[in-house]
């Protein structure tokens, strides 16, 4: 079968003929219909993800939509980091698959499930989120951030503030449910002032940025809160702005701030898989606006260099 193959961590994958997978006990073999090129796939393929074993060669791809022997379309999450979904077929633990509702566009599901899960799982499994609470999405202009705005609203957020860099992407967020937008571009003190004015009293921050931006935002919000005794839960989900952030100790003492992370490990596999069905149902109902760009598997090398606003989806 054809698959994308990574043979060196500094080189994009190339389409290559490899042996087809064989189902082990408890596994099903699916014909892959669509698989998203998420940031997690890029970090898998360049060896930088925290779960990387360093083993090569590998087939990238962590999830996707496949057709089973009965013809049912299923969303799946793989548990093997070497035999990924950028291939014509995958073998996957049957418990890590969910059927998609009739009529679901497989390219849309492959594009959306991973970025949508980041906030869906964070708000439903990692923290106690209540309807009516206010949410700041820090780094709202990427695929996951755009989904987070919509997910927060769908889960009953009373107010969503969306902060990000790209002005065009930011301007599109009110149509997705953002009540207010904040530009992260410009003088750091002015950015901090804007964040404090718009989001000082939020209950939850869903943070895709981390790095210096987060450190500055955290201080700005904590010091500007009307009631410092009101809980503020900061959920670290992504790190597009830096892997480390220097958090002043005073930020943790001066307000009722709790910092938690949400992702593989901090939420159990059972917990993540347990949310797939509900999210797939929302996608099937068309609850969310999703930007997807299908690309044939043969063009996977070129797709690696694509800086598209839309989530690239590899179609074998
Ligand atoms: N923990 C989880 O469960 C989970 C799941 C999915 C994704 N993630 C993580 O979430 C992050 C975003 O994923 P994604 O799918 O949304 O990626 P994406 O679609 O590639 O979007 C990334 C966005 O980050 C923005 N960005 C980059 N550097 C920035 C900075 N310094 N400050 C503010 N914004 C910046 C860019 O927006 P502009 O165009 O505005 O610059 C870009 O659109 C990644 O770190 C990913 O690994 C985590």
XYZ file of C-alpha atoms and ligand atoms in Angstrom:
364
model
C 0.000 0.000 0.000
C 1.030 3.619 -0.386
C 1.992 5.663 2.665
C 3.868 8.859 3.521
C 7.216 7.826 4.976
C 9.551 9.851 7.191
C 13.127 8.545 7.037
C 14.889 11.536 8.674
C 13.526 14.036 11.208
C 14.796 17.018 9.169
C 13.149 15.900 5.907
C 9.438 15.915 4.949
C 7.754 12.566 4.246
C 7.597 11.111 0.741
C 4.964 8.751 -0.771
C 6.399 5.221 -0.578
C 5.131 1.653 -1.031
C 5.169 -0.212 2.308
C 3.624 -3.405 3.666
C -0.081 -3.135 4.517
C -0.917 -3.399 8.240
C -2.326 -6.605 9.687
C -4.897 -6.389 12.490
C -3.612 -7.618 15.869
C -6.080 -8.899 18.479
C -8.701 -6.254 19.197
C -7.757 -4.192 16.153
C -9.662 -3.411 12.966
C -8.135 -2.478 9.617
C -9.665 0.659 8.099
C -9.304 2.105 4.605
C -8.163 5.655 5.311
C -10.394 8.272 3.692
C -8.916 11.454 5.214
C -6.260 12.378 7.797
C -5.429 15.847 9.134
C -2.003 17.460 9.010
C -2.176 18.841 12.553
C 0.740 20.540 14.385
C 0.949 17.322 16.452
C 1.654 15.407 13.205
C 4.423 17.823 12.276
C 6.041 17.455 15.703
C 5.686 13.662 15.436
C 7.390 13.755 12.028
C 10.271 15.997 13.126
C 10.788 14.087 16.391
C 10.114 17.101 18.622
C 6.853 15.963 20.298
C 7.171 15.008 23.967
C 5.932 11.508 23.179
C 8.518 10.924 20.389
C 10.528 7.689 20.764
C 13.100 8.716 18.138
C 12.340 5.578 16.090
C 12.589 5.826 12.272
C 11.266 5.294 9.691
C 7.726 6.284 10.594
C 4.435 6.940 8.886
C 3.083 10.258 10.235
C -0.554 10.889 11.153
C -2.230 10.510 14.523
C -5.899 10.255 13.586
C -8.270 10.301 10.666
C -11.454 8.982 9.125
C -11.516 5.464 7.707
C -14.033 3.057 6.232
C -14.468 -0.316 7.959
C -15.278 -3.663 6.331
C -19.018 -2.961 6.689
C -18.656 0.343 4.843
C -19.134 2.526 7.957
C -17.098 5.723 8.211
C -15.291 5.849 11.557
C -13.141 8.526 13.170
C -10.080 6.951 14.774
C -7.177 7.953 17.016
C -4.063 5.825 16.679
C -2.040 4.580 19.621
C 1.090 3.703 17.639
C 3.433 6.577 16.893
C 5.304 4.775 14.076
C 2.433 3.485 11.907
C 0.399 6.613 11.280
C -2.680 7.531 9.288
C -1.004 9.075 6.215
C -1.435 5.728 4.497
C -4.036 3.852 2.494
C -4.829 1.603 5.466
C -4.396 1.577 9.247
C -4.779 -1.049 11.958
C -6.348 0.495 15.059
C -7.754 -0.672 18.383
C -11.506 -0.870 17.747
C -12.135 0.953 21.051
C -10.323 4.004 19.659
C -12.838 4.464 16.847
C -16.316 5.977 16.696
C -18.826 5.791 13.863
C -19.546 9.134 12.254
C -23.167 10.246 11.897
C -24.643 9.727 8.419
C -23.830 12.562 6.089
C -20.660 13.696 7.896
C -18.047 14.986 5.454
C -14.931 12.877 6.186
C -12.569 15.700 5.195
C -14.321 18.070 7.599
C -14.184 15.501 10.411
C -10.511 14.746 9.768
C -9.740 18.474 9.818
C -11.801 19.319 12.889
C -11.698 16.522 15.438
C -8.138 17.136 16.683
C -8.306 20.945 16.994
C -11.853 20.761 18.406
C -10.906 18.097 20.944
C -8.267 20.418 22.409
C -10.853 22.737 23.931
C -13.746 20.253 24.151
C -11.708 17.881 26.332
C -10.100 20.732 28.296
C -13.474 22.206 29.229
C -15.307 18.912 29.754
C -12.650 16.652 31.242
C -9.795 18.712 32.607
C -11.579 21.417 34.569
C -14.998 22.047 36.042
C -16.516 24.412 33.525
C -19.956 25.838 34.149
C -22.429 27.413 31.787
C -22.345 31.183 32.023
C -18.628 31.402 32.796
C -16.394 33.760 30.851
C -13.573 32.408 28.713
C -10.474 33.982 27.168
C -9.067 32.052 24.193
C -5.418 33.094 23.990
C -4.185 32.402 20.453
C -7.617 32.181 18.852
C -6.625 32.599 15.193
C -5.389 29.038 14.412
C -7.537 25.980 13.733
C -7.725 24.999 17.421
C -8.321 28.568 18.599
C -11.153 29.093 16.110
C -12.711 25.852 17.285
C -12.218 26.840 20.948
C -14.298 29.983 20.456
C -17.116 27.867 19.004
C -16.740 25.040 21.536
C -16.804 27.427 24.504
C -20.009 28.985 23.195
C -21.545 25.572 22.487
C -20.735 24.484 26.052
C -22.529 27.515 27.413
C -19.879 30.183 27.949
C -21.509 33.445 28.946
C -18.845 35.516 27.202
C -15.876 34.613 25.025
C -12.927 36.937 24.468
C -10.679 35.924 21.567
C -7.074 37.151 21.417
C -4.706 36.603 18.501
C -2.309 38.102 16.004
C -3.531 37.909 12.411
C -5.972 40.843 11.955
C -8.031 39.167 9.203
C -8.423 35.966 11.206
C -9.256 37.949 14.332
C -11.912 39.955 12.479
C -13.638 36.693 11.483
C -14.024 35.453 15.065
C -17.175 37.381 16.095
C -19.038 35.463 13.380
C -17.946 32.264 15.155
C -19.200 33.487 18.527
C -16.501 35.726 20.008
C -18.055 38.556 22.008
C -14.864 40.612 21.915
C -11.500 40.352 20.159
C -8.088 41.549 21.350
C -5.037 42.030 19.136
C -1.805 40.524 20.472
C 0.223 42.639 18.046
C 2.144 45.726 19.165
C 3.889 47.161 22.205
C 3.781 44.536 25.023
C 2.492 47.048 27.591
C -0.313 48.085 25.251
C -1.188 44.443 24.572
C -1.273 43.793 28.325
C -3.542 46.813 28.784
C -5.931 45.615 26.081
C -6.071 42.108 27.578
C -6.698 43.476 31.057
C -9.487 45.745 29.796
C -11.239 42.941 27.918
C -10.573 39.846 30.000
C -9.514 40.709 33.561
C -12.535 39.006 35.079
C -12.742 35.814 32.987
C -13.105 32.484 34.773
C -11.104 30.368 32.331
C -8.230 30.942 29.909
C -7.761 28.378 27.128
C -4.149 29.034 26.160
C -2.638 27.979 22.831
C 0.333 30.375 22.995
C 2.409 30.030 26.197
C 5.905 31.617 26.178
C 6.442 35.319 26.930
C 2.944 36.204 25.682
C 1.344 34.029 28.345
C 3.611 35.281 31.138
C 2.693 38.892 30.315
C -1.013 38.082 29.871
C -1.140 36.230 33.178
C 0.306 39.163 35.112
C -2.002 41.596 33.292
C -5.146 39.603 34.107
C -4.250 38.707 37.673
C -3.400 42.247 38.692
C -6.460 43.773 37.000
C -9.093 41.436 38.489
C -11.913 43.213 40.271
C -12.121 40.320 42.736
C -8.812 38.509 43.204
C -10.576 35.854 45.256
C -12.612 34.757 42.225
C -11.086 31.560 40.790
C -9.173 31.865 37.513
C -8.297 28.566 35.818
C -5.580 28.805 33.186
C -5.594 25.776 30.902
C -2.362 25.327 28.936
C -3.241 23.541 25.675
C -0.713 24.656 23.061
C 2.653 26.360 22.856
C 2.873 28.181 19.523
C 4.546 31.132 21.287
C 7.204 29.167 23.184
C 7.738 25.947 25.113
C 8.723 27.753 28.310
C 7.123 30.696 30.100
C 8.612 32.610 33.015
C 5.744 32.978 35.471
C 6.366 35.471 38.287
C 5.639 33.836 41.649
C 3.507 36.827 42.620
C 1.014 35.961 39.875
C 0.215 32.759 41.752
C -0.009 34.470 45.120
C -1.849 37.659 44.174
C -5.013 36.005 42.910
C -6.835 32.685 43.068
C -5.043 31.399 39.979
C -4.709 27.705 39.090
C -2.611 26.594 36.121
C -3.345 23.204 34.571
C -2.523 21.556 31.247
C -4.776 19.560 28.965
C -3.536 16.989 26.465
C -2.304 13.426 26.072
C -1.388 12.251 29.564
C -3.091 14.918 31.655
C -6.378 13.521 30.350
C -6.543 9.724 30.162
C -6.961 7.961 26.835
C -10.270 6.666 28.161
C -11.286 10.248 28.923
C -10.318 11.496 25.463
C -11.930 8.587 23.624
C -15.022 9.021 25.789
C -15.606 12.459 24.270
C -15.213 11.439 20.611
C -18.825 10.388 20.070
C -20.351 13.589 21.430
C -17.998 15.739 19.392
C -18.575 13.689 16.231
C -22.323 14.206 16.736
C -21.810 17.990 16.941
C -19.774 17.933 13.732
C -22.387 15.785 12.029
C -25.049 18.324 13.044
C -22.965 21.094 11.470
C -22.554 22.923 14.797
C -19.081 24.194 13.921
C -17.582 26.125 11.027
C -14.520 24.211 9.794
C -11.859 25.211 7.252
C -10.337 22.215 5.477
C -8.119 21.789 2.429
C -7.961 18.262 0.954
C -4.590 17.260 -0.573
C -3.845 13.915 -2.312
C -1.387 11.597 -0.519
C 0.846 11.810 -3.607
C 1.334 15.534 -2.849
C 2.229 15.040 0.831
C 5.787 16.387 0.453
C 4.546 19.666 -1.042
C 1.739 19.851 1.549
C 4.369 19.932 4.297
C 5.507 23.348 3.062
C 1.955 24.737 2.817
C 1.270 27.615 5.189
C -2.490 27.488 4.603
C -5.014 29.090 6.961
C -7.134 26.009 6.358
C -6.273 22.651 7.934
C -4.603 20.459 5.300
C -6.229 17.023 5.078
C -4.362 14.205 3.342
C -6.649 12.090 1.148
C -5.110 8.710 0.184
N -3.305 19.684 24.025
C -4.115 19.327 23.055
O -5.016 18.519 23.252
C -3.944 19.945 21.701
C -4.733 19.524 20.621
C -4.614 20.191 19.397
C -3.670 21.218 19.249
N -2.872 21.538 20.308
C -1.866 22.600 20.206
O -2.512 23.844 20.005
C -1.664 24.707 19.260
C -2.420 25.274 18.074
O -2.817 24.213 17.233
P -3.620 24.536 15.879
O -4.148 23.259 15.398
O -4.560 25.665 16.080
O -2.439 25.057 14.928
P -2.555 26.014 13.678
O -3.848 25.842 12.981
O -1.288 25.827 12.914
O -2.587 27.473 14.289
C -1.517 27.992 14.955
C -1.765 29.496 15.091
O -0.922 29.970 16.097
C -0.794 31.357 15.905
N 0.479 31.779 16.475
C 1.703 31.341 16.172
N 2.622 31.939 16.963
C 1.928 32.774 17.778
C 2.306 33.666 18.803
N 3.578 33.836 19.154
N 1.336 34.382 19.416
C 0.029 34.230 19.074
N -0.385 33.393 18.100
C 0.566 32.678 17.465
C -0.890 31.608 14.415
O -1.848 32.610 14.272
P -1.587 34.001 13.502
O -1.933 33.678 12.087
O -2.543 34.926 14.145
O -0.167 34.369 13.705
C -1.430 30.294 13.854
O -2.597 30.498 13.106
C -0.437 23.874 18.887
O 0.578 24.131 19.840
C -0.946 22.453 19.007
O 0.091 21.536 19.243
C -3.007 20.944 21.516
